[in-house]
Amino acid sequence: DVKVTQSSRYLVKRTGEKVFLECVQDMDHENMFWYRQDPGLGLRLIYFSYDVKMKEKGDIPEGYSVSREKKERFSLILESASTNQTSMYLCASFSPLFYEQYFGPGTRLTVT
Amino acid sequence: RKEVEQDPGPFNVPEGATVAFNCTYSNSASQSFFWYRQDCRKEPKLLMSVYSSGNEDGRFTAQLNRASQYISLLIRDSKLSDSATYLCVVNSMDSNYQLIWGAGTKLIIKP
């Protein structure tokens, strides 16, 4: 069974803190994605990775960075958290066989 | 103009009714189309792919109209458990593996 896990379901951080969100998949997928989801805006792509140590900017990369040191793990980093980064963060991995994205349960981040 | 547009709803529908959603996409070269379902406070999950000839999965029917650039989802004999947000998704022209997401249509089935 497909599984994508994220390190936290809920997170509260202060403005200016460095925040790490981790995502792990057990399906040996090469492609992984980080999205944020805000009401009325849908899922917006922050970064994606198509292989270890490879990364590409998505539509809204400003204020974020990523790390992919191992195939199964894709980390999202907020270098200096700001209140406008309060959001739901969703990680996904992609199966080219089924052409389907599988999501983790999400991390609801609040920056105060 | 958004690349994928949906009516946000909510659609309030009595149990047992038939409900239909439409979604429009802007890039006529798009090739792959999907409906994902997202329950409240949960992650999105694939409901069904949308094929050119239309496809059916139980009570759910998906249709694609390339000429008008819209996708539809029809739910027959709706159940309380169908209450969710339905996300229209189209493949990105930038990469085969990227998807472009609509903001979703919220459906509430009432007893």
CSV table of C-alpha atoms in Angstrom, one decimal:
chain,number,residue,atom,x,y,z
A,1,ASP,CA,0.0,0.0,0.0
A,2,VAL,CA,1.2,3.4,-0.9
A,3,LYS,CA,2.4,5.6,1.9
A,4,VAL,CA,3.5,9.2,2.2
A,5,THR,CA,4.2,10.5,5.7
A,6,GLN,CA,4.9,14.0,6.9
A,7,SER,CA,6.7,14.9,10.1
A,8,SER,CA,4.0,16.9,11.8
A,9,ARG,CA,0.2,17.4,11.5
A,10,TYR,CA,0.2,20.7,13.3
A,11,LEU,CA,3.0,23.2,13.8
A,12,VAL,CA,3.2,26.6,15.5
A,13,LYS,CA,6.2,28.7,14.9
A,14,ARG,CA,7.2,32.3,15.5
A,15,THR,CA,8.1,34.9,12.9
A,16,GLY,CA,11.7,34.6,11.9
A,17,GLU,CA,12.2,31.0,12.9
A,18,LYS,CA,13.7,28.4,10.6
A,19,VAL,CA,11.1,25.7,9.9
A,20,PHE,CA,11.7,22.2,8.6
A,21,LEU,CA,8.9,20.1,7.1
A,22,GLU,CA,9.8,16.5,6.2
A,23,CYS,CA,8.2,14.1,3.9
A,24,VAL,CA,9.0,10.5,3.4
A,25,GLN,CA,7.6,8.1,0.8
A,26,ASP,CA,8.0,4.3,0.6
A,27,MET,CA,7.2,3.7,-3.0
A,28,ASP,CA,10.6,4.4,-4.6
A,29,HIS,CA,9.1,7.3,-6.6
A,30,GLU,CA,11.5,9.6,-8.3
A,31,ASN,CA,9.2,12.6,-8.4
A,32,MET,CA,8.2,14.4,-5.3
A,33,PHE,CA,6.3,17.7,-4.7
A,34,TRP,CA,5.6,20.3,-2.1
A,35,TYR,CA,2.4,22.3,-2.3
A,36,ARG,CA,0.6,24.8,-0.1
A,37,GLN,CA,-3.1,25.0,0.0
A,38,ASP,CA,-5.0,28.1,1.0
A,39,PRO,CA,-8.8,28.6,0.9
A,40,GLY,CA,-10.0,29.7,-2.5
A,41,LEU,CA,-6.6,29.3,-4.1
A,42,GLY,CA,-6.3,25.5,-4.5
A,43,LEU,CA,-2.9,23.7,-4.4
A,44,ARG,CA,0.0,25.8,-5.5
A,45,LEU,CA,3.3,24.2,-6.3
A,46,ILE,CA,6.3,25.4,-4.2
A,47,TYR,CA,9.1,23.1,-5.4
A,48,PHE,CA,9.4,19.7,-6.9
A,49,SER,CA,12.2,17.2,-7.3
A,50,TYR,CA,12.6,14.6,-10.0
A,51,ASP,CA,15.6,12.8,-8.5
A,52,VAL,CA,18.0,12.8,-5.6
A,53,LYS,CA,19.7,16.2,-5.3
A,54,MET,CA,17.7,17.6,-8.1
A,55,LYS,CA,15.1,20.3,-7.5
A,56,GLU,CA,13.0,22.7,-9.6
A,57,LYS,CA,11.1,25.8,-8.6
A,58,GLY,CA,7.4,25.7,-8.8
A,59,ASP,CA,5.0,28.6,-9.0
A,60,ILE,CA,5.7,30.1,-5.6
A,61,PRO,CA,9.2,29.3,-4.4
A,62,GLU,CA,10.0,32.6,-2.7
A,63,GLY,CA,10.8,32.2,1.0
A,64,TYR,CA,11.3,28.4,0.7
A,65,SER,CA,14.0,26.0,-0.1
A,66,VAL,CA,14.1,22.2,-0.4
A,67,SER,CA,16.5,19.3,0.2
A,68,ARG,CA,16.5,15.9,-1.4
A,69,GLU,CA,19.5,13.9,-0.1
A,70,LYS,CA,17.8,10.5,-0.3
A,71,LYS,CA,15.2,9.3,-2.8
A,72,GLU,CA,12.6,8.7,-0.1
A,73,ARG,CA,12.9,12.0,1.7
A,74,PHE,CA,12.0,15.5,0.5
A,75,SER,CA,12.3,18.3,2.9
A,76,LEU,CA,10.8,21.8,2.7
A,77,ILE,CA,12.6,24.6,4.6
A,78,LEU,CA,11.3,28.0,5.5
A,79,GLU,CA,14.4,30.0,6.1
A,80,SER,CA,12.7,32.7,8.1
A,81,ALA,CA,9.1,32.1,8.7
A,82,SER,CA,6.6,34.9,8.1
A,83,THR,CA,2.9,35.2,8.9
A,84,ASN,CA,2.0,34.9,5.2
A,85,GLN,CA,3.4,31.4,5.2
A,86,THR,CA,0.7,30.3,7.5
A,87,SER,CA,-1.0,27.5,5.5
A,88,MET,CA,-1.6,23.8,4.9
A,89,TYR,CA,1.5,22.2,3.4
A,90,LEU,CA,1.1,19.0,1.4
A,91,CYS,CA,3.8,16.7,0.1
A,92,ALA,CA,3.1,14.3,-2.7
A,93,SER,CA,5.0,11.7,-4.7
A,94,PHE,CA,4.2,10.7,-8.2
A,95,SER,CA,3.7,7.3,-9.8
A,96,PRO,CA,4.4,7.4,-13.5
A,97,LEU,CA,2.9,3.9,-13.9
A,98,PHE,CA,-0.5,5.0,-12.7
A,99,TYR,CA,0.0,8.7,-13.4
A,100,GLU,CA,-1.2,9.6,-9.9
A,101,GLN,CA,0.0,11.8,-7.2
A,102,TYR,CA,-0.1,10.4,-3.7
A,103,PHE,CA,-0.3,12.8,-0.8
A,104,GLY,CA,0.8,12.9,2.8
A,105,PRO,CA,-1.7,13.9,5.4
A,106,GLY,CA,-0.5,17.5,5.4
A,107,THR,CA,1.1,19.9,7.9
A,108,ARG,CA,-1.0,22.8,9.1
A,109,LEU,CA,1.6,25.5,9.9
A,110,THR,CA,0.7,28.6,11.9
A,111,VAL,CA,3.3,31.4,12.1
A,112,THR,CA,2.6,33.9,14.8
B,1,ARG,CA,-7.5,34.0,-16.1
B,2,LYS,CA,-6.8,31.0,-13.9
B,3,GLU,CA,-5.5,27.9,-15.8
B,4,VAL,CA,-8.1,25.6,-14.2
B,5,GLU,CA,-11.4,27.2,-13.0
B,6,GLN,CA,-14.1,25.6,-10.9
B,7,ASP,CA,-17.3,26.9,-9.3
B,8,PRO,CA,-16.3,26.9,-5.6
B,9,GLY,CA,-19.9,26.1,-4.4
B,10,PRO,CA,-20.9,24.9,-2.0
B,11,PHE,CA,-23.4,22.8,-3.7
B,12,ASN,CA,-26.1,21.7,-1.2
B,13,VAL,CA,-27.8,18.7,-2.5
B,14,PRO,CA,-30.4,16.3,-1.0
B,15,GLU,CA,-29.3,12.7,-0.6
B,16,GLY,CA,-30.3,10.6,-3.6
B,17,ALA,CA,-30.1,13.5,-6.1
B,18,THR,CA,-27.9,13.8,-9.1
B,19,VAL,CA,-25.3,16.6,-9.1
B,20,ALA,CA,-22.9,17.8,-11.8
B,21,PHE,CA,-19.8,20.0,-11.7
B,22,ASN,CA,-18.0,21.6,-14.5
B,23,CYS,CA,-14.4,22.7,-14.7
B,24,THR,CA,-12.7,24.8,-17.5
B,25,TYR,CA,-9.1,24.7,-18.5
B,26,SER,CA,-7.2,27.4,-20.4
B,27,ASN,CA,-4.5,25.4,-22.3
B,28,SER,CA,-6.0,23.7,-25.4
B,29,ALA,CA,-2.8,21.5,-25.6
B,30,SER,CA,-3.6,19.8,-22.2
B,31,GLN,CA,-3.6,16.0,-22.5
B,32,SER,CA,-4.4,14.5,-19.1
B,33,PHE,CA,-7.4,15.3,-16.9
B,34,PHE,CA,-8.4,14.1,-13.5
B,35,TRP,CA,-10.8,14.5,-10.6
B,36,TYR,CA,-9.5,14.3,-7.1
B,37,ARG,CA,-11.5,14.2,-4.0
B,38,GLN,CA,-10.6,15.9,-0.7
B,39,ASP,CA,-12.4,15.2,2.5
B,40,CYS,CA,-12.5,17.9,5.2
B,41,ARG,CA,-9.0,18.3,6.8
B,42,LYS,CA,-7.7,15.4,4.7
B,43,GLU,CA,-5.3,15.1,1.8
B,44,PRO,CA,-6.5,14.9,-1.9
B,45,LYS,CA,-7.0,11.4,-3.4
B,46,LEU,CA,-7.5,10.5,-7.0
B,47,LEU,CA,-11.2,9.9,-7.7
B,48,MET,CA,-10.9,9.1,-11.4
B,49,SER,CA,-9.0,10.0,-14.6
B,50,VAL,CA,-11.0,11.6,-17.4
B,51,TYR,CA,-10.7,10.0,-20.8
B,52,SER,CA,-11.6,11.5,-24.2
B,53,SER,CA,-14.4,9.1,-24.7
B,54,GLY,CA,-15.8,9.7,-21.2
B,55,ASN,CA,-15.7,7.1,-18.5
B,56,GLU,CA,-17.8,5.8,-15.7
B,57,ASP,CA,-17.0,4.3,-12.3
B,58,GLY,CA,-20.1,3.2,-10.5
B,59,ARG,CA,-22.2,6.3,-9.7
B,60,PHE,CA,-19.6,8.6,-11.1
B,61,THR,CA,-19.3,9.7,-14.7
B,62,ALA,CA,-16.5,11.9,-16.1
B,63,GLN,CA,-16.7,13.7,-19.4
B,64,LEU,CA,-14.2,15.7,-21.5
B,65,ASN,CA,-15.2,18.3,-24.0
B,66,ARG,CA,-12.0,19.4,-25.8
B,67,ALA,CA,-13.7,21.8,-28.1
B,68,SER,CA,-15.1,23.9,-25.2
B,69,GLN,CA,-12.2,23.0,-22.9
B,70,TYR,CA,-14.2,21.7,-20.0
B,71,ILE,CA,-14.4,18.6,-17.9
B,72,SER,CA,-17.5,17.5,-16.0
B,73,LEU,CA,-18.2,15.1,-13.1
B,74,LEU,CA,-21.6,13.7,-12.6
B,75,ILE,CA,-22.6,11.9,-9.4
B,76,ARG,CA,-25.8,9.9,-9.4
B,77,ASP,CA,-27.8,8.8,-6.4
B,78,SER,CA,-25.7,10.9,-4.1
B,79,LYS,CA,-24.8,9.6,-0.7
B,80,LEU,CA,-24.0,11.4,2.5
B,81,SER,CA,-20.4,10.1,2.2
B,82,ASP,CA,-20.0,12.0,-1.1
B,83,SER,CA,-19.7,15.2,0.8
B,84,ALA,CA,-16.3,16.5,0.0
B,85,THR,CA,-14.4,19.0,-2.1
B,86,TYR,CA,-13.8,17.8,-5.7
B,87,LEU,CA,-10.7,19.1,-7.4
B,88,CYS,CA,-10.3,19.3,-11.1
B,89,VAL,CA,-6.7,18.7,-12.2
B,90,VAL,CA,-5.0,19.1,-15.6
B,91,ASN,CA,-1.4,18.1,-16.6
B,92,SER,CA,1.1,20.9,-16.9
B,93,MET,CA,2.7,21.7,-20.2
B,94,ASP,CA,6.0,22.5,-18.4
B,95,SER,CA,6.5,18.9,-17.3
B,96,ASN,CA,4.7,15.6,-17.8
B,97,TYR,CA,4.6,15.0,-14.1
B,98,GLN,CA,3.4,18.3,-12.9
B,99,LEU,CA,-0.3,18.9,-12.4
B,100,ILE,CA,-2.3,22.1,-12.3
B,101,TRP,CA,-5.1,22.2,-9.7
B,102,GLY,CA,-8.4,23.9,-9.6
B,103,ALA,CA,-9.4,25.4,-6.3
B,104,GLY,CA,-12.2,22.8,-5.8
B,105,THR,CA,-15.9,22.6,-5.7
B,106,LYS,CA,-17.4,21.9,-2.3
B,107,LEU,CA,-20.3,19.4,-2.2
B,108,ILE,CA,-22.6,19.0,0.8
B,109,ILE,CA,-25.1,16.1,0.7
B,110,LYS,CA,-28.0,16.7,3.1
B,111,PRO,CA,-30.1,13.9,4.5
